[in-house]
């Protein structure tokens, strides 16, 4: 199939494939960060229900190290804040990659004489002809 394409179109197609791979990597990273965020928020909620004088431990590598309430709370709060920033950053990166993908897809369609055109209006190329 690619053998029939002009060299410029082959190059754009390879760029599209690279962007698709990048999009998958970003989506995976975002999913992992969201999972970690949910776990950290859950731990923070649980910590708020515990008496401040309760003895507690946190895992450091293979060891459990004694920790006081304030230190544990501050560490979890910082972790939640950092993960929120990470998820937000990955959201923006995901949007940029999607925009680049759509632009490149349009360029490729124009190169090939507009075959399959008309996809410029919607935010997601995944929506089929039936729409929402």
mmCIF file with all atom_site columns, C-alpha atoms in Angstrom:
data_model
loop_
_atom_site.group_PDB
_atom_site.id
_atom_site.type_symbol
_atom_site.label_atom_id
_atom_site.label_alt_id
_atom_site.label_comp_id
_atom_site.label_asym_id
_atom_site.label_entity_id
_atom_site.label_seq_id
_atom_site.pdbx_PDB_ins_code
_atom_site.Cartn_x
_atom_site.Cartn_y
_atom_site.Cartn_z
_atom_site.occupancy
_atom_site.B_iso_or_equiv
_atom_site.pdbx_formal_charge
_atom_site.auth_seq_id
_atom_site.auth_comp_id
_atom_site.auth_asym_id
_atom_site.auth_atom_id
_atom_site.pdbx_PDB_model_num
ATOM 1   C CA . UNK A 1 1   ? 0.000   0.000  0.000  1.00 0.00 ? 1   UNK A CA 1
ATOM 2   C CA . UNK A 1 2   ? 2.703   2.499  0.940  1.00 0.00 ? 2   UNK A CA 1
ATOM 3   C CA . UNK A 1 3   ? 4.654   1.655  -2.215 1.00 0.00 ? 3   UNK A CA 1
ATOM 4   C CA . UNK A 1 4   ? 2.126   3.584  -4.334 1.00 0.00 ? 4   UNK A CA 1
ATOM 5   C CA . UNK A 1 5   ? 2.442   6.800  -2.302 1.00 0.00 ? 5   UNK A CA 1
ATOM 6   C CA . UNK A 1 6   ? 4.680   9.721  -3.276 1.00 0.00 ? 6   UNK A CA 1
ATOM 7   C CA . UNK A 1 7   ? 7.742   10.125 -1.002 1.00 0.00 ? 7   UNK A CA 1
ATOM 8   C CA . UNK A 1 8   ? 6.275   13.214 0.709  1.00 0.00 ? 8   UNK A CA 1
ATOM 9   C CA . UNK A 1 9   ? 3.096   11.321 1.537  1.00 0.00 ? 9   UNK A CA 1
ATOM 10  C CA . UNK A 1 10  ? 5.085   8.352  2.845  1.00 0.00 ? 10  UNK A CA 1
ATOM 11  C CA . UNK A 1 11  ? 7.000   10.738 5.097  1.00 0.00 ? 11  UNK A CA 1
ATOM 12  C CA . UNK A 1 12  ? 3.764   12.273 6.428  1.00 0.00 ? 12  UNK A CA 1
ATOM 13  C CA . UNK A 1 13  ? 2.333   8.797  6.984  1.00 0.00 ? 13  UNK A CA 1
ATOM 14  C CA . UNK A 1 14  ? 5.410   7.830  9.017  1.00 0.00 ? 14  UNK A CA 1
ATOM 15  C CA . UNK A 1 15  ? 5.038   11.037 11.040 1.00 0.00 ? 15  UNK A CA 1
ATOM 16  C CA . UNK A 1 16  ? 1.386   10.142 11.662 1.00 0.00 ? 16  UNK A CA 1
ATOM 17  C CA . UNK A 1 17  ? 2.400   6.701  12.887 1.00 0.00 ? 17  UNK A CA 1
ATOM 18  C CA . UNK A 1 18  ? 5.033   8.238  15.183 1.00 0.00 ? 18  UNK A CA 1
ATOM 19  C CA . UNK A 1 19  ? 2.454   10.671 16.575 1.00 0.00 ? 19  UNK A CA 1
ATOM 20  C CA . UNK A 1 20  ? 0.027   7.816  17.149 1.00 0.00 ? 20  UNK A CA 1
ATOM 21  C CA . UNK A 1 21  ? 2.725   5.986  19.104 1.00 0.00 ? 21  UNK A CA 1
ATOM 22  C CA . UNK A 1 22  ? 3.441   9.135  21.120 1.00 0.00 ? 22  UNK A CA 1
ATOM 23  C CA . UNK A 1 23  ? -0.275  9.550  21.830 1.00 0.00 ? 23  UNK A CA 1
ATOM 24  C CA . UNK A 1 24  ? -0.451  5.992  23.155 1.00 0.00 ? 24  UNK A CA 1
ATOM 25  C CA . UNK A 1 25  ? 2.575   6.576  25.397 1.00 0.00 ? 25  UNK A CA 1
ATOM 26  C CA . UNK A 1 26  ? 1.123   9.814  26.763 1.00 0.00 ? 26  UNK A CA 1
ATOM 27  C CA . UNK A 1 27  ? -2.233  8.121  27.382 1.00 0.00 ? 27  UNK A CA 1
ATOM 28  C CA . UNK A 1 28  ? -0.499  5.305  29.272 1.00 0.00 ? 28  UNK A CA 1
ATOM 29  C CA . UNK A 1 29  ? 1.512   7.758  31.382 1.00 0.00 ? 29  UNK A CA 1
ATOM 30  C CA . UNK A 1 30  ? -1.626  9.763  32.110 1.00 0.00 ? 30  UNK A CA 1
ATOM 31  C CA . UNK A 1 31  ? -3.533  6.644  33.161 1.00 0.00 ? 31  UNK A CA 1
ATOM 32  C CA . UNK A 1 32  ? -0.697  5.634  35.505 1.00 0.00 ? 32  UNK A CA 1
ATOM 33  C CA . UNK A 1 33  ? -0.534  9.132  37.005 1.00 0.00 ? 33  UNK A CA 1
ATOM 34  C CA . UNK A 1 34  ? -4.319  9.196  37.491 1.00 0.00 ? 34  UNK A CA 1
ATOM 35  C CA . UNK A 1 35  ? -4.163  5.816  39.248 1.00 0.00 ? 35  UNK A CA 1
ATOM 36  C CA . UNK A 1 36  ? -1.355  7.006  41.528 1.00 0.00 ? 36  UNK A CA 1
ATOM 37  C CA . UNK A 1 37  ? -3.295  10.210 42.211 1.00 0.00 ? 37  UNK A CA 1
ATOM 38  C CA . UNK A 1 38  ? -6.431  8.282  43.176 1.00 0.00 ? 38  UNK A CA 1
ATOM 39  C CA . UNK A 1 39  ? -4.383  6.058  45.512 1.00 0.00 ? 39  UNK A CA 1
ATOM 40  C CA . UNK A 1 40  ? -2.657  9.046  47.126 1.00 0.00 ? 40  UNK A CA 1
ATOM 41  C CA . UNK A 1 41  ? -5.975  10.879 47.588 1.00 0.00 ? 41  UNK A CA 1
ATOM 42  C CA . UNK A 1 42  ? -7.485  7.761  49.119 1.00 0.00 ? 42  UNK A CA 1
ATOM 43  C CA . UNK A 1 43  ? -4.537  7.421  51.520 1.00 0.00 ? 43  UNK A CA 1
ATOM 44  C CA . UNK A 1 44  ? -4.849  11.111 52.429 1.00 0.00 ? 44  UNK A CA 1
ATOM 45  C CA . UNK A 1 45  ? -8.575  10.665 53.133 1.00 0.00 ? 45  UNK A CA 1
ATOM 46  C CA . UNK A 1 46  ? -7.836  7.619  55.295 1.00 0.00 ? 46  UNK A CA 1
ATOM 47  C CA . UNK A 1 47  ? -5.127  9.527  57.154 1.00 0.00 ? 47  UNK A CA 1
ATOM 48  C CA . UNK A 1 48  ? -7.590  12.292 57.995 1.00 0.00 ? 48  UNK A CA 1
ATOM 49  C CA . UNK A 1 49  ? -9.748  9.714  59.827 1.00 0.00 ? 49  UNK A CA 1
ATOM 50  C CA . UNK A 1 50  ? -6.847  8.501  61.984 1.00 0.00 ? 50  UNK A CA 1
ATOM 51  C CA . UNK A 1 51  ? -5.982  9.916  65.395 1.00 0.00 ? 51  UNK A CA 1
ATOM 52  C CA . UNK A 1 52  ? -2.844  12.053 65.166 1.00 0.00 ? 52  UNK A CA 1
ATOM 53  C CA . UNK A 1 53  ? -1.216  10.115 68.027 1.00 0.00 ? 53  UNK A CA 1
ATOM 54  C CA . UNK A 1 54  ? -1.528  6.781  66.234 1.00 0.00 ? 54  UNK A CA 1
ATOM 55  C CA . UNK A 1 55  ? 1.828   5.192  65.456 1.00 0.00 ? 55  UNK A CA 1
ATOM 56  C CA . UNK A 1 56  ? 2.381   4.737  61.747 1.00 0.00 ? 56  UNK A CA 1
ATOM 57  C CA . UNK A 1 57  ? 4.966   3.535  59.306 1.00 0.00 ? 57  UNK A CA 1
ATOM 58  C CA . UNK A 1 58  ? 5.739   4.246  55.697 1.00 0.00 ? 58  UNK A CA 1
ATOM 59  C CA . UNK A 1 59  ? 7.526   2.097  53.197 1.00 0.00 ? 59  UNK A CA 1
ATOM 60  C CA . UNK A 1 60  ? 10.988  3.189  52.091 1.00 0.00 ? 60  UNK A CA 1
ATOM 61  C CA . UNK A 1 61  ? 12.233  0.651  49.578 1.00 0.00 ? 61  UNK A CA 1
ATOM 62  C CA . UNK A 1 62  ? 12.016  -2.716 51.320 1.00 0.00 ? 62  UNK A CA 1
ATOM 63  C CA . UNK A 1 63  ? 11.816  -1.208 54.817 1.00 0.00 ? 63  UNK A CA 1
ATOM 64  C CA . UNK A 1 64  ? 9.023   0.149  56.965 1.00 0.00 ? 64  UNK A CA 1
ATOM 65  C CA . UNK A 1 65  ? 10.159  3.329  58.706 1.00 0.00 ? 65  UNK A CA 1
ATOM 66  C CA . UNK A 1 66  ? 8.331   4.932  61.616 1.00 0.00 ? 66  UNK A CA 1
ATOM 67  C CA . UNK A 1 67  ? 6.714   8.222  60.697 1.00 0.00 ? 67  UNK A CA 1
ATOM 68  C CA . UNK A 1 68  ? 4.719   10.782 62.622 1.00 0.00 ? 68  UNK A CA 1
ATOM 69  C CA . UNK A 1 69  ? 1.293   11.996 61.534 1.00 0.00 ? 69  UNK A CA 1
ATOM 70  C CA . UNK A 1 70  ? 2.329   15.471 60.367 1.00 0.00 ? 70  UNK A CA 1
ATOM 71  C CA . UNK A 1 71  ? 5.207   14.136 58.275 1.00 0.00 ? 71  UNK A CA 1
ATOM 72  C CA . UNK A 1 72  ? 2.995   11.472 56.670 1.00 0.00 ? 72  UNK A CA 1
ATOM 73  C CA . UNK A 1 73  ? 0.231   13.992 55.995 1.00 0.00 ? 73  UNK A CA 1
ATOM 74  C CA . UNK A 1 74  ? 2.616   16.560 54.496 1.00 0.00 ? 74  UNK A CA 1
ATOM 75  C CA . UNK A 1 75  ? 4.281   13.920 52.309 1.00 0.00 ? 75  UNK A CA 1
ATOM 76  C CA . UNK A 1 76  ? 0.937   12.668 50.998 1.00 0.00 ? 76  UNK A CA 1
ATOM 77  C CA . UNK A 1 77  ? -0.344  16.183 50.414 1.00 0.00 ? 77  UNK A CA 1
ATOM 78  C CA . UNK A 1 78  ? 2.795   17.023 48.439 1.00 0.00 ? 78  UNK A CA 1
ATOM 79  C CA . UNK A 1 79  ? 2.457   13.793 46.451 1.00 0.00 ? 79  UNK A CA 1
ATOM 80  C CA . UNK A 1 80  ? -1.173  14.623 45.585 1.00 0.00 ? 80  UNK A CA 1
ATOM 81  C CA . UNK A 1 81  ? -0.194  18.147 44.508 1.00 0.00 ? 81  UNK A CA 1
ATOM 82  C CA . UNK A 1 82  ? 2.643   16.850 42.321 1.00 0.00 ? 82  UNK A CA 1
ATOM 83  C CA . UNK A 1 83  ? 0.447   14.202 40.720 1.00 0.00 ? 83  UNK A CA 1
ATOM 84  C CA . UNK A 1 84  ? -2.299  16.743 39.993 1.00 0.00 ? 84  UNK A CA 1
ATOM 85  C CA . UNK A 1 85  ? 0.270   18.881 38.167 1.00 0.00 ? 85  UNK A CA 1
ATOM 86  C CA . UNK A 1 86  ? 1.539   15.795 36.309 1.00 0.00 ? 86  UNK A CA 1
ATOM 87  C CA . UNK A 1 87  ? -1.968  14.778 35.178 1.00 0.00 ? 87  UNK A CA 1
ATOM 88  C CA . UNK A 1 88  ? -2.711  18.343 34.056 1.00 0.00 ? 88  UNK A CA 1
ATOM 89  C CA . UNK A 1 89  ? 0.559   18.458 32.125 1.00 0.00 ? 89  UNK A CA 1
ATOM 90  C CA . UNK A 1 90  ? -0.181  15.129 30.452 1.00 0.00 ? 90  UNK A CA 1
ATOM 91  C CA . UNK A 1 91  ? -3.679  16.376 29.572 1.00 0.00 ? 91  UNK A CA 1
ATOM 92  C CA . UNK A 1 92  ? -2.170  19.350 27.757 1.00 0.00 ? 92  UNK A CA 1
ATOM 93  C CA . UNK A 1 93  ? 0.418   17.147 26.066 1.00 0.00 ? 93  UNK A CA 1
ATOM 94  C CA . UNK A 1 94  ? -2.342  14.787 24.948 1.00 0.00 ? 94  UNK A CA 1
ATOM 95  C CA . UNK A 1 95  ? -4.276  17.713 23.449 1.00 0.00 ? 95  UNK A CA 1
ATOM 96  C CA . UNK A 1 96  ? -1.182  19.000 21.602 1.00 0.00 ? 96  UNK A CA 1
ATOM 97  C CA . UNK A 1 97  ? -0.435  15.571 20.155 1.00 0.00 ? 97  UNK A CA 1
ATOM 98  C CA . UNK A 1 98  ? -4.077  15.209 19.068 1.00 0.00 ? 98  UNK A CA 1
ATOM 99  C CA . UNK A 1 99  ? -3.969  18.620 17.344 1.00 0.00 ? 99  UNK A CA 1
ATOM 100 C CA . UNK A 1 100 ? -0.700  17.745 15.591 1.00 0.00 ? 100 UNK A CA 1
ATOM 101 C CA . UNK A 1 101 ? -2.183  14.417 14.516 1.00 0.00 ? 101 UNK A CA 1
ATOM 102 C CA . UNK A 1 102 ? -5.277  16.079 13.043 1.00 0.00 ? 102 UNK A CA 1
ATOM 103 C CA . UNK A 1 103 ? -3.195  18.718 11.220 1.00 0.00 ? 103 UNK A CA 1
ATOM 104 C CA . UNK A 1 104 ? -0.878  16.083 9.781  1.00 0.00 ? 104 UNK A CA 1
ATOM 105 C CA . UNK A 1 105 ? -3.842  13.940 8.796  1.00 0.00 ? 105 UNK A CA 1
ATOM 106 C CA . UNK A 1 106 ? -5.354  16.887 6.918  1.00 0.00 ? 106 UNK A CA 1
ATOM 107 C CA . UNK A 1 107 ? -2.057  17.599 5.153  1.00 0.00 ? 107 UNK A CA 1
ATOM 108 C CA . UNK A 1 108 ? -1.809  13.973 4.098  1.00 0.00 ? 108 UNK A CA 1
ATOM 109 C CA . UNK A 1 109 ? -5.392  13.964 2.822  1.00 0.00 ? 109 UNK A CA 1
ATOM 110 C CA . UNK A 1 110 ? -4.728  17.126 0.803  1.00 0.00 ? 110 UNK A CA 1
ATOM 111 C CA . UNK A 1 111 ? -1.577  15.561 -0.624 1.00 0.00 ? 111 UNK A CA 1
ATOM 112 C CA . UNK A 1 112 ? -3.556  12.556 -1.714 1.00 0.00 ? 112 UNK A CA 1
ATOM 113 C CA . UNK A 1 113 ? -6.180  14.685 -3.440 1.00 0.00 ? 113 UNK A CA 1
ATOM 114 C CA . UNK A 1 114 ? -8.583  15.071 -0.535 1.00 0.00 ? 114 UNK A CA 1
ATOM 115 C CA . UNK A 1 115 ? -9.438  11.366 -0.260 1.00 0.00 ? 115 UNK A CA 1
ATOM 116 C CA . UNK A 1 116 ? -11.669 10.776 2.754  1.00 0.00 ? 116 UNK A CA 1
ATOM 117 C CA . UNK A 1 117 ? -11.823 14.506 3.552  1.00 0.00 ? 117 UNK A CA 1
ATOM 118 C CA . UNK A 1 118 ? -14.354 16.391 5.611  1.00 0.00 ? 118 UNK A CA 1
ATOM 119 C CA . UNK A 1 119 ? -12.962 15.478 9.033  1.00 0.00 ? 119 UNK A CA 1
ATOM 120 C CA . UNK A 1 120 ? -11.800 18.983 9.976  1.00 0.00 ? 120 UNK A CA 1
ATOM 121 C CA . UNK A 1 121 ? -14.953 20.026 11.858 1.00 0.00 ? 121 UNK A CA 1
ATOM 122 C CA . UNK A 1 122 ? -14.991 17.630 14.825 1.00 0.00 ? 122 UNK A CA 1
ATOM 123 C CA . UNK A 1 123 ? -12.722 17.482 17.880 1.00 0.00 ? 123 UNK A CA 1
ATOM 124 C CA . UNK A 1 124 ? -12.247 13.731 17.632 1.00 0.00 ? 124 UNK A CA 1
ATOM 125 C CA . UNK A 1 125 ? -11.439 11.711 14.518 1.00 0.00 ? 125 UNK A CA 1
ATOM 126 C CA . UNK A 1 126 ? -12.769 8.643  16.344 1.00 0.00 ? 126 UNK A CA 1
ATOM 127 C CA . UNK A 1 127 ? -16.392 9.698  15.877 1.00 0.00 ? 127 UNK A CA 1
ATOM 128 C CA . UNK A 1 128 ? -17.910 7.766  13.014 1.00 0.00 ? 128 UNK A CA 1
ATOM 129 C CA . UNK A 1 129 ? -20.396 8.956  10.389 1.00 0.00 ? 129 UNK A CA 1
ATOM 130 C CA . UNK A 1 130 ? -23.278 8.452  12.848 1.00 0.00 ? 130 UNK A CA 1
ATOM 131 C CA . UNK A 1 131 ? -21.831 11.098 15.172 1.00 0.00 ? 131 UNK A CA 1
ATOM 132 C CA . UNK A 1 132 ? -23.007 11.622 18.706 1.00 0.00 ? 132 UNK A CA 1
#
